[in-house]
mmCIF file of C-alpha atoms in Angstrom:
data_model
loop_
_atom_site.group_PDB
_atom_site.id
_atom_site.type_symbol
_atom_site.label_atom_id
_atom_site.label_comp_id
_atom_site.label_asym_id
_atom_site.label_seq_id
_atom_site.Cartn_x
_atom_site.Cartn_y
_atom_site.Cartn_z
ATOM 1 C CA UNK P 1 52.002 60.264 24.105
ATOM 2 C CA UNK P 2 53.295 56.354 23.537
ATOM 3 C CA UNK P 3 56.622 56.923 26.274
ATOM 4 C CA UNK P 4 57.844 53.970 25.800
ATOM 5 C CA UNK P 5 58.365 54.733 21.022
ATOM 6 C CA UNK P 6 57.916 58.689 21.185
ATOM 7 C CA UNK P 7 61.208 60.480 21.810
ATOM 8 C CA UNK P 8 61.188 61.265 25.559
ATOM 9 C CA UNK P 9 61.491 65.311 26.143
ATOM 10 C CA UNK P 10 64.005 66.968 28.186
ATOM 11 C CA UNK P 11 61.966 67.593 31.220
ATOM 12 C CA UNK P 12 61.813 63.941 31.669
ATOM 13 C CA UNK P 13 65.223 63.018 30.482
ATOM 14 C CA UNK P 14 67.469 65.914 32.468
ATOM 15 C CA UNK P 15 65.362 64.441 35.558
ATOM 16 C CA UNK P 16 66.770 60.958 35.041
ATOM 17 C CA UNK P 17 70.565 61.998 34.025
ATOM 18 C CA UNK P 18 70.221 63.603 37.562
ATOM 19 C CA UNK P 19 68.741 60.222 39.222
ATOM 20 C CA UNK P 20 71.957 58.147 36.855
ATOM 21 C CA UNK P 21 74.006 60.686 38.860
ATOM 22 C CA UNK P 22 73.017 60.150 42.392
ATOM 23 C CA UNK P 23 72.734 56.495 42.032
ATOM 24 C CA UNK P 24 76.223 56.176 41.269
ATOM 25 C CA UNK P 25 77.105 58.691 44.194
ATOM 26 C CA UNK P 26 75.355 56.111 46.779
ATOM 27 C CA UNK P 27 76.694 52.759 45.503
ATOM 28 C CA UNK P 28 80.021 54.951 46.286
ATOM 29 C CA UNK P 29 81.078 56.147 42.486
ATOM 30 C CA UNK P 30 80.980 59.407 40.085
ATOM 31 C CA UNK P 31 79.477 59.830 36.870
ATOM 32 C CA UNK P 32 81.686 60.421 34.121
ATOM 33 C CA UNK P 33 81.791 58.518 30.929
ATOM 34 C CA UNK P 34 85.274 59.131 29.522
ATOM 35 C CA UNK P 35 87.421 57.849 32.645
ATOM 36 C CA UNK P 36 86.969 54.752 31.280
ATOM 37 C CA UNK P 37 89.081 55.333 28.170
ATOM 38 C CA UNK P 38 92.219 55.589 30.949
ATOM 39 C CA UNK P 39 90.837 52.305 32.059
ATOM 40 C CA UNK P 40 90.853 50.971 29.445
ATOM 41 C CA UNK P 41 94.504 52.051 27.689
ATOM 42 C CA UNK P 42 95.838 50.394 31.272
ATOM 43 C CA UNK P 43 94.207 47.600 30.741
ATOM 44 C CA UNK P 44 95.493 47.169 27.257
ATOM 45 C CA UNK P 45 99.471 47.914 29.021
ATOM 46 C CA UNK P 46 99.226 51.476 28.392
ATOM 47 C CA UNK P 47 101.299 51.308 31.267
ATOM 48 C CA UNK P 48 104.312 50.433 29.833
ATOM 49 C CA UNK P 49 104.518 53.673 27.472
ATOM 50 C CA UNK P 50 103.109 56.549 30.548
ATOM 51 C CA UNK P 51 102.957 56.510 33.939
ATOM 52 C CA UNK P 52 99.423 57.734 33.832
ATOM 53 C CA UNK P 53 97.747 54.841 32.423
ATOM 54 C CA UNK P 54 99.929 52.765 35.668
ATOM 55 C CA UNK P 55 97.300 52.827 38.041
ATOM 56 C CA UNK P 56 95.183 50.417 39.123
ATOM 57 C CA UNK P 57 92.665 50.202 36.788
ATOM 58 C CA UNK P 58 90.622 46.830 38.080
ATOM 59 C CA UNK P 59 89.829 48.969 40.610
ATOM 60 C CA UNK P 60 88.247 50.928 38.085
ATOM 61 C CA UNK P 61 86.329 47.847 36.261
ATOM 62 C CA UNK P 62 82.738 49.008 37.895
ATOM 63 C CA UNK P 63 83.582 51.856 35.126
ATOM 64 C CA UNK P 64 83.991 49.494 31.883
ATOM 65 C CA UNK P 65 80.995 47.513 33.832
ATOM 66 C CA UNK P 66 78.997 51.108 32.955
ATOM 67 C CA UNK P 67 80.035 51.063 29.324
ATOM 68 C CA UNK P 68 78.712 47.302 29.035
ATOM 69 C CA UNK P 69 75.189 48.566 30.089
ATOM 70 C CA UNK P 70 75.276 51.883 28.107
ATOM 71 C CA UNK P 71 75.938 49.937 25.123
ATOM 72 C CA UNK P 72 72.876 47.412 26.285
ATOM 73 C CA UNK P 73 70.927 50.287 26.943
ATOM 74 C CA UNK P 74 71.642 51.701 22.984
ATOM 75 C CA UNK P 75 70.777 47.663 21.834
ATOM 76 C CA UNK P 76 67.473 48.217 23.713
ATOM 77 C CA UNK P 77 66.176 51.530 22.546
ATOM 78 C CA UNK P 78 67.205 51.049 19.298
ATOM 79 C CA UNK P 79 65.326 47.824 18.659
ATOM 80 C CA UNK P 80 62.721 47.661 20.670
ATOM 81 C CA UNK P 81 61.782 51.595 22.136
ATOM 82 C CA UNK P 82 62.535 53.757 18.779
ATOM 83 C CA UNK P 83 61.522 53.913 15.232
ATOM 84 C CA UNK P 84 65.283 55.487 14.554
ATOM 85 C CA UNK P 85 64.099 58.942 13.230
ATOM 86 C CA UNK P 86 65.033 62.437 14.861
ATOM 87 C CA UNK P 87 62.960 65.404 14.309
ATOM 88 C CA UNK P 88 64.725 68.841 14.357
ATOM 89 C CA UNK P 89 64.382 72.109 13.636
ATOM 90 C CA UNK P 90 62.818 72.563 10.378
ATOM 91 C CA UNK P 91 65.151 75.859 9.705
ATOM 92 C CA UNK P 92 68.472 73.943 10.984
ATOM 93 C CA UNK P 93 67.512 70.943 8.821
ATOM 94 C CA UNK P 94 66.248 73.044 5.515
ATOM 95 C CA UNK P 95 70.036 74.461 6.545
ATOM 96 C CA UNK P 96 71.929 70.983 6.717
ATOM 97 C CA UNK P 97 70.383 70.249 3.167
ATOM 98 C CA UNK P 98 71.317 73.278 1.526
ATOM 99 C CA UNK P 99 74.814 73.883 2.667
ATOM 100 C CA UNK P 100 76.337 69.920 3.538
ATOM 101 C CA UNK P 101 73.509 68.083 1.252
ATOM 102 C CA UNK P 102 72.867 66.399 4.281
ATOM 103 C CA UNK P 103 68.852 65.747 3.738
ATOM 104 C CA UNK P 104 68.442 62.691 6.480
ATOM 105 C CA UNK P 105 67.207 64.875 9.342
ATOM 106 C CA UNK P 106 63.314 63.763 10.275
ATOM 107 C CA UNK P 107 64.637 60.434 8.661
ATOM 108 C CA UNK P 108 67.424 58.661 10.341
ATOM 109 C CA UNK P 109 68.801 58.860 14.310
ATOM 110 C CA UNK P 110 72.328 59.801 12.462
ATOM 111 C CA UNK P 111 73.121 61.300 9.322
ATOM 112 C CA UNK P 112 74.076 58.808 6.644
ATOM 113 C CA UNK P 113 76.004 60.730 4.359
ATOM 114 C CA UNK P 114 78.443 60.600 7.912
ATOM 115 C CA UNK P 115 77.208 57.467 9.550
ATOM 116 C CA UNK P 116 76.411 54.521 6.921
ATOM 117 C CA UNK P 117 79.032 51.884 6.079
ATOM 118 C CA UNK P 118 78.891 53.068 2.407
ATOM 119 C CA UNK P 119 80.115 56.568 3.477
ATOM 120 C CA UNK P 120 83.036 54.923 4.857
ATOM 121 C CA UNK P 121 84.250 54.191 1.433
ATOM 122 C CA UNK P 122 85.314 57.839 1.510
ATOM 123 C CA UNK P 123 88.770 58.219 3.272
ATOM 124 C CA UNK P 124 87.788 62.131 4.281
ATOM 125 C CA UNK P 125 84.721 60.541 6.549
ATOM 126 C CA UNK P 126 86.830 58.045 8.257
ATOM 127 C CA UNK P 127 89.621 61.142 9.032
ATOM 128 C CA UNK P 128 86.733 63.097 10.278
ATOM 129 C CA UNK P 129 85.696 60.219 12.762
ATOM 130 C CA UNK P 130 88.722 59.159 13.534
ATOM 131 C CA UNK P 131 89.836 63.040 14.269
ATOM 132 C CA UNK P 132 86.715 63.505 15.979
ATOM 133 C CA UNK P 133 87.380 60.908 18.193
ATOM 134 C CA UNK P 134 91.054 61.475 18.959
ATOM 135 C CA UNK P 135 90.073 65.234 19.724
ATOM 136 C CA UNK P 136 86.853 64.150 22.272
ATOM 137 C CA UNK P 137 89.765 61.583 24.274
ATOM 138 C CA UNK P 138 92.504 63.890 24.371
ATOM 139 C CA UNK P 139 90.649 66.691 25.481
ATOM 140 C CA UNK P 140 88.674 64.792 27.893
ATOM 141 C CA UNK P 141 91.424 63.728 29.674
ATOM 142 C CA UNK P 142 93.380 67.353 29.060
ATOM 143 C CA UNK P 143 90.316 68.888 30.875
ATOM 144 C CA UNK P 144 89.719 65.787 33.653
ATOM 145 C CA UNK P 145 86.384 64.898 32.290
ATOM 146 C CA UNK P 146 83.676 65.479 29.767
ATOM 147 C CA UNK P 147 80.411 66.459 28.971
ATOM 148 C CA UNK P 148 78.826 64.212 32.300
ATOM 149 C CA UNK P 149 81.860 64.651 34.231
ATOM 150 C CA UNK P 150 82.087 68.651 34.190
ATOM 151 C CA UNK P 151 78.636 69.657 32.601
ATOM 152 C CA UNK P 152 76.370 67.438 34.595
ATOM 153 C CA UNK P 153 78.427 66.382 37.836
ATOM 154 C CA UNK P 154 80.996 69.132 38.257
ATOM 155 C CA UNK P 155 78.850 71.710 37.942
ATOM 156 C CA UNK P 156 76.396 70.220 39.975
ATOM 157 C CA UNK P 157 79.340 70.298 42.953
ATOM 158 C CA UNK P 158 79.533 73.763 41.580
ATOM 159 C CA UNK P 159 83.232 73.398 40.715
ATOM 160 C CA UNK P 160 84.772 76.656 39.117
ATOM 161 C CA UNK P 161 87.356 74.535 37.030
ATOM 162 C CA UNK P 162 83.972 72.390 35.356
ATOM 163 C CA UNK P 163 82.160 75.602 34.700
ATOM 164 C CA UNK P 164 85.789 76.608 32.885
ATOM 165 C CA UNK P 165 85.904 73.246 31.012
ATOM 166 C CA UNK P 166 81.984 73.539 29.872
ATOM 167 C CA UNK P 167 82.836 76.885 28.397
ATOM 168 C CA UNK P 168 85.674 75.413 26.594
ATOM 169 C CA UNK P 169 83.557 73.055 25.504
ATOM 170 C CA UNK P 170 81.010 75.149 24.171
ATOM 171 C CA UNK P 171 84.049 77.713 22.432
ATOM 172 C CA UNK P 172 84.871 74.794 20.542
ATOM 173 C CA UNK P 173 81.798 73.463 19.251
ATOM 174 C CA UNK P 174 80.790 76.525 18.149
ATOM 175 C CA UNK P 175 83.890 77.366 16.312
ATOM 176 C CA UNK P 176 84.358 73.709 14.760
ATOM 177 C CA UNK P 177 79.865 73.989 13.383
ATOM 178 C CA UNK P 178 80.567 77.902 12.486
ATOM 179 C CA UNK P 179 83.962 78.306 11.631
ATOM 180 C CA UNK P 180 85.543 75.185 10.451
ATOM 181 C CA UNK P 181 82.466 73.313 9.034
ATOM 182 C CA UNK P 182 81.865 75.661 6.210
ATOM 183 C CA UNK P 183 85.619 75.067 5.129
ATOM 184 C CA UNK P 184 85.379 71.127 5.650
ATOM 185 C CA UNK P 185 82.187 69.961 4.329
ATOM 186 C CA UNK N 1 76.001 41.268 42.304
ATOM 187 C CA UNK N 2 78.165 44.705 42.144
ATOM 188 C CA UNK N 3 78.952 44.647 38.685
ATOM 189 C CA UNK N 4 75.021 43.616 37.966
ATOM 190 C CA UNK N 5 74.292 46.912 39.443
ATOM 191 C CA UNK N 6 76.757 48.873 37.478
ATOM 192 C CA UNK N 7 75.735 47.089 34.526
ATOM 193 C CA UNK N 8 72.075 48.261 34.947
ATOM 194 C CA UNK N 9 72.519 51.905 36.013
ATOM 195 C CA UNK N 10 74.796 52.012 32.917
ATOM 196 C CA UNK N 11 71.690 50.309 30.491
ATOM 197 C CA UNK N 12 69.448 52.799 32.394
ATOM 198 C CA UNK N 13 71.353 55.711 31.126
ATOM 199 C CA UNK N 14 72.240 54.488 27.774
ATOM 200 C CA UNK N 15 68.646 53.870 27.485
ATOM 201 C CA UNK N 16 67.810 57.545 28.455
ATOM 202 C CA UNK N 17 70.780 59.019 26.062
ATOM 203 C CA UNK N 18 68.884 57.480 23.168
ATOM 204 C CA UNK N 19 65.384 58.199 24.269
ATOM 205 C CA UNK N 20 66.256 61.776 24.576
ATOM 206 C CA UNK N 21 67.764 61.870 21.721
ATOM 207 C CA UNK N 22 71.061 63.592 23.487
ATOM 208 C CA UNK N 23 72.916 60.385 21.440
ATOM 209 C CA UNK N 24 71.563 61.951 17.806
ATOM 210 C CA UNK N 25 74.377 64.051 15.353
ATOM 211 C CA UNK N 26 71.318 66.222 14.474
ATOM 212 C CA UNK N 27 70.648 67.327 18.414
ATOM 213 C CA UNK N 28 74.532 68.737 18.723
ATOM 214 C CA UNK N 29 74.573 69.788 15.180
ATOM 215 C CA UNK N 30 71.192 71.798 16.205
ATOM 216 C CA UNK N 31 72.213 72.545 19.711
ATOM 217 C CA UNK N 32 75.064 74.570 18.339
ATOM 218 C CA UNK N 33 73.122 76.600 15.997
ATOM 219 C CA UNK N 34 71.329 77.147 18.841
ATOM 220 C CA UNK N 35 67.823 75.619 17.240
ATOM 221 C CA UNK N 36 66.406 74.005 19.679
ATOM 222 C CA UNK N 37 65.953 74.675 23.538
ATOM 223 C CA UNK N 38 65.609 70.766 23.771
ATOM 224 C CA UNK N 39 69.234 70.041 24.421
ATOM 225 C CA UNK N 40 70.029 72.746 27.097
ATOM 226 C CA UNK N 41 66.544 71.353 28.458
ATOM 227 C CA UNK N 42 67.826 68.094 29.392
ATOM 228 C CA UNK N 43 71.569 69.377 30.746
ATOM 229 C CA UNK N 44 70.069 72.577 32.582
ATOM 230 C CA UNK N 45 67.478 70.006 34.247
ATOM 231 C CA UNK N 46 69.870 67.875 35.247
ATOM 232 C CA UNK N 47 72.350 70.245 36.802
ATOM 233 C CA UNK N 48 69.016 71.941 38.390
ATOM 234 C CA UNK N 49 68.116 68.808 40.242
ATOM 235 C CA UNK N 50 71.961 67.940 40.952
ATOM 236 C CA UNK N 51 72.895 71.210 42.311
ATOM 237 C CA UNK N 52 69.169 70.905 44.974
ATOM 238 C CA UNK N 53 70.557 67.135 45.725
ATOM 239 C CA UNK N 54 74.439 67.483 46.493
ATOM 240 C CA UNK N 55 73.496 70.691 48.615
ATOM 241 C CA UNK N 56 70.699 68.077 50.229
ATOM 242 C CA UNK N 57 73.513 65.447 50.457
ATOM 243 C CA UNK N 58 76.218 67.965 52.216
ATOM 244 C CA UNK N 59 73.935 69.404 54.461
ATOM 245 C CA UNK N 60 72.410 66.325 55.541
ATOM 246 C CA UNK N 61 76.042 64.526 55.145
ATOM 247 C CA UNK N 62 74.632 61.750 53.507
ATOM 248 C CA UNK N 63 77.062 58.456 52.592
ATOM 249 C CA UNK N 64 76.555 55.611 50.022
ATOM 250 C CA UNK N 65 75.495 52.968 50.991
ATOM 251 C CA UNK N 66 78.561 50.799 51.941
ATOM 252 C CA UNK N 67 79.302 53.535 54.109
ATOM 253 C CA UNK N 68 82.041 55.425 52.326
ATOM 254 C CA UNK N 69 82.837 58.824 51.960
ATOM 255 C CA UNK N 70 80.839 60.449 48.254
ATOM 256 C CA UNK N 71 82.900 60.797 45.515
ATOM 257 C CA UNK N 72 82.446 64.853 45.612
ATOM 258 C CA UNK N 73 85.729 66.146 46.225
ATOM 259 C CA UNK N 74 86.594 69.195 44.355
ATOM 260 C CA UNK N 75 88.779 69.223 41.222
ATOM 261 C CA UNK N 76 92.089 70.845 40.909
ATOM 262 C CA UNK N 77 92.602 74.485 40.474
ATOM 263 C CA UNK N 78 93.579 75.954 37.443
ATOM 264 C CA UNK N 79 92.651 77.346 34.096
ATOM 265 C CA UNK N 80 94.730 75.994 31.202
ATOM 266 C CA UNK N 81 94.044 72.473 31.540
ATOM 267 C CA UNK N 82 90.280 73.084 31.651
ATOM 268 C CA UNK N 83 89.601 75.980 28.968
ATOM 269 C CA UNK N 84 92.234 74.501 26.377
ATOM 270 C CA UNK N 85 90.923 70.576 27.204
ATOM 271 C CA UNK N 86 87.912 71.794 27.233
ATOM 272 C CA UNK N 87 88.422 73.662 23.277
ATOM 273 C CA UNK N 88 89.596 70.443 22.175
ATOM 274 C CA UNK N 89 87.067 68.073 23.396
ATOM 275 C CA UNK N 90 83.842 70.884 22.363
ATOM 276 C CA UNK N 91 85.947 70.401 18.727
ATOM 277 C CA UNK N 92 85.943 66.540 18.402
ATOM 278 C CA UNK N 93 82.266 66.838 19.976
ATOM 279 C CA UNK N 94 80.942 68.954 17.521
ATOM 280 C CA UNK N 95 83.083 67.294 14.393
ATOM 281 C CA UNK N 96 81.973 63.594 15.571
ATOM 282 C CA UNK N 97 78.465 64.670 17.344
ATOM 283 C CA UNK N 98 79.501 62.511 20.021
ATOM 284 C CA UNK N 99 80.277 62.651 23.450
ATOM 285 C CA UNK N 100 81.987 59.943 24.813
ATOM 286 C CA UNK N 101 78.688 58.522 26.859
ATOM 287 C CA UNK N 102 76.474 58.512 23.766
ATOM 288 C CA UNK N 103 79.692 56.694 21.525
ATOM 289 C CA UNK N 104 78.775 53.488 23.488
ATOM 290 C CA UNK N 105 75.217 54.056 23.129
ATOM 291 C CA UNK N 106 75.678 54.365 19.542
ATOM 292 C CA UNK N 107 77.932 51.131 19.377
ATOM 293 C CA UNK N 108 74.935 49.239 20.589
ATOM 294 C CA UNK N 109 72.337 50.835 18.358
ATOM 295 C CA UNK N 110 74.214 49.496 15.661
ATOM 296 C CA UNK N 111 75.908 52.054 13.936
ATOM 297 C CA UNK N 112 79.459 50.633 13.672
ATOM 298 C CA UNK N 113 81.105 53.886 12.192
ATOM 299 C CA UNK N 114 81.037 55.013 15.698
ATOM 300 C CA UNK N 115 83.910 52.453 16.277
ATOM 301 C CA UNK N 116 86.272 54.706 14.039
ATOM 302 C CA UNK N 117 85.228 57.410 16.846
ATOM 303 C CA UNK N 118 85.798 55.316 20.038
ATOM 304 C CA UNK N 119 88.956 54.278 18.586
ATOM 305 C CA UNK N 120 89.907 57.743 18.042
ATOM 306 C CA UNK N 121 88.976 58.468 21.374
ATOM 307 C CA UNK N 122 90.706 55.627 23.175
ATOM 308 C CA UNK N 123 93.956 57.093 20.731
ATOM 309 C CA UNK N 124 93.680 60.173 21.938
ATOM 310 C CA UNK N 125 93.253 59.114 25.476
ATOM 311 C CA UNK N 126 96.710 57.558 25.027
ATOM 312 C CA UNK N 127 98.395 60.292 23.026
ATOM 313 C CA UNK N 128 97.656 62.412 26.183
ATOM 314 C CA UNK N 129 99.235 60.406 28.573
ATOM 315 C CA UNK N 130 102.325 59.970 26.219
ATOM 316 C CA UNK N 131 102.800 64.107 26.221
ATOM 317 C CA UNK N 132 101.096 65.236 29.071
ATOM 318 C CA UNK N 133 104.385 66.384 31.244
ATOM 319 C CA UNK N 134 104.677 68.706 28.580
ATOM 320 C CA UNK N 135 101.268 70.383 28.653
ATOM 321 C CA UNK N 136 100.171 73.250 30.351
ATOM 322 C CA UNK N 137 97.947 72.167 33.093
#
C-alpha cells in the first residue's frame, strides 16, 4: 500500500494514539483533548461569570499549544497525505442513502448534505452543529473528559469512573443514531 | 522550545486522527451501527498498548523527563457525573460526528462548518461551569 495517500488501518493508528499518549506522559502532561475548552473560556474571562473557569489557565497553554498542532496536523493530511474520500460499509452507506439521502459516503471525508457551506443555508443544520457541539462540551466537562481522556487514557490507568463515562458515551450515541436520528433527519 | 514540542506531538496526532479516518462523520455514523470493526480497532489498540505501558511505567516507576511525578492520578469517585456526562457527550458525538480532538483536525482540513461545532462546544463548556453547583456529580 502507498502509507503515506491510502487511509492508514487501525492496527497502525491505535499503535500511535498509544505512542501520542505516552509522549505527553514523559514531557510531564495527559492526553485529553477537551480540557482545553476550560482553557480556553478562562482565557476569554470566563472567570468573571464561574469560579471554575478561575484557574490558572497559562499554566495550561502547552494544552491550546496541542490544538495549534492538531489543527496543523488536519492542514497536512488534508492537502498533502489524502485524496478526501472515506470508504465504509457498503450496507451502512446503501443505508445512509436510503433513509437521510445522504449519498456522499466513498466520496467525500464528511457528508455534504451536513458539512458544505451551502448546507448551512439551512437553519436546522446549523442547530444540529451548534447542538452537537454544545452537548460534546458540556458533557465533556460533566464527565471530566472525553473520548481520549476516559476511552484512551483513563481506561488505560484502568479507572472505574472512565470505564463509567465510556459507557455513557456509547448509551448515547447509540440512542441519538437509533433513536433520535430517525425522528430528526 | 516547550511549546515546539507540544505543537508537534499535537500535528502528530492530528495527522493520525485524519489518516485513520477516526476524524470522518461516516466512521462514527458506521461505528454506531456497528459496521465496521475499524473504529473499535484503533481505540481497543490503543488502550491494549496503554494498559501494557502504564503497568510498565508503575512497576518500573518511571518519571518524565523533567523529573516530575506522571500525570496518572486516579479520577474522582462517583457515578452520576460520569454515566449522565458521559450520555450527553456520546449524544453531541454522535449528532455532530465529532469528538472534540478530531473538531480541530477538521478546522484545519478545511471544513469551516466545524466552527459552528467548536463554538458549540466551547458554549457548552461555559454553560457547565455557570450551573455546575447544581448538578449531580
Amino acid at each position: 500500500m502507498n502509507w503515506i495517500y491510502d487511509p492508514w488501518p487501525w492496527y497502525i493508528a491505535g499503535p500511535l494514539i498509544a505512542l501520542v499518549m505516552f509522549l505527553l506522559l514523559f514531557v510531564g502532561k495527559q492526553f485529553g483533548m477537551s480540557s482545553n475548552l476550560r482553557s480556553a473560556c478562562a482565557a476569554m474571562g470566563a472567570g468573571k461569570a464561574s469560579d471554575f473557569f478561575k484557574f490558572d489557565w497559562k499554566a495550561q497553554r502547552w494544552n491550546l499549544m496541542v490544538v495549534l498542532g492538531a489543527i496543523l496536523g488536519g492542514f497536512i493530511a488534508s492537502n498533502y497525505m489524502s485524496d478526501n474520500t472515506v470508504e465504509i460499509n457498503p450496507e451502512v452507506a446503501q443505508q445512509l442513502a436510503r433513509d437521510y439521502h445522504i449519498t456522499s459516503a466513498g466520496e467525500s471525508y464528511l457528508p455534504p448534505e451536513i458539512f458544505s457551506p451551502e448546507a448551512l443555508s439551512d437553519p436546522f443544520k446549523v442547530f444540529i452543529l451548534l447542538l452537537g457541539g454544545l452537548l460534546v462540551g458540556f458533557g465533556a466537562r460533566y464527565a471530566g473528559g472525553c473520548t481520549s481522556g476516559h476511552a484512551i487514557s483513563g481506561l488505560s490507568n484502568l479507572q472505574l469512573p472512565s470505564l463509567i463515562a465510556v459507557i455513557g458515551f456509547f448509551i448515547g450515541g447509540l440512542l441519538m443514531i437509533h433513536i433520535i436520528y430517525p425522528f430528526i433527519f | 522550545m516547550r511549546h515546539i514540542i507540544y505543537i508537534a506531538i499535537g500535528m502528530f496526532f492530528g495527522i493520525i486522527m485524519f489518516k485513520s479516518e477516526a476524524a470522518s462523520w461516516f466512521r462514527i455514523y458506521e461505528m454506531f451501527h456497528f459496521g465496521s470493526f475499524h473504529m473499535y480497532g484503533i481505540i481497543g489498540s490503543a488502550l491494549a498498548l496503554g494498559i501494557i505501558g502504564i503497568r510498565v511505567i508503575k512497576y518500573k516507576n518511571l518519571k518524565p523527563i523533567d523529573g516530575s511525578d506522571m500525570s496518572l492520578d486516579p479520577k474522582n469517585k462517583g457515578i452520576a457525573r460520569y454515566l449522565i456526562g458521559g450520555i450527553l457527550f456520546g449524544l453531541g458525538w454522535a449528532l455532530a460526528g465529532a469528538c472534540p480532538g478530531p473538531m480541530y483536525v477538521l478546522a484545519g482540513a478545511g471544513y469551516t462548518s466545524i466552527l459552528i461545532v467548536i463554538f458549540g462546544a466551547l458554549v457548552g463548556t461555559f454553560l457547565y461551569g455557570l450551573i455546575k453547583k447544581h448538578l449531580p456529580h
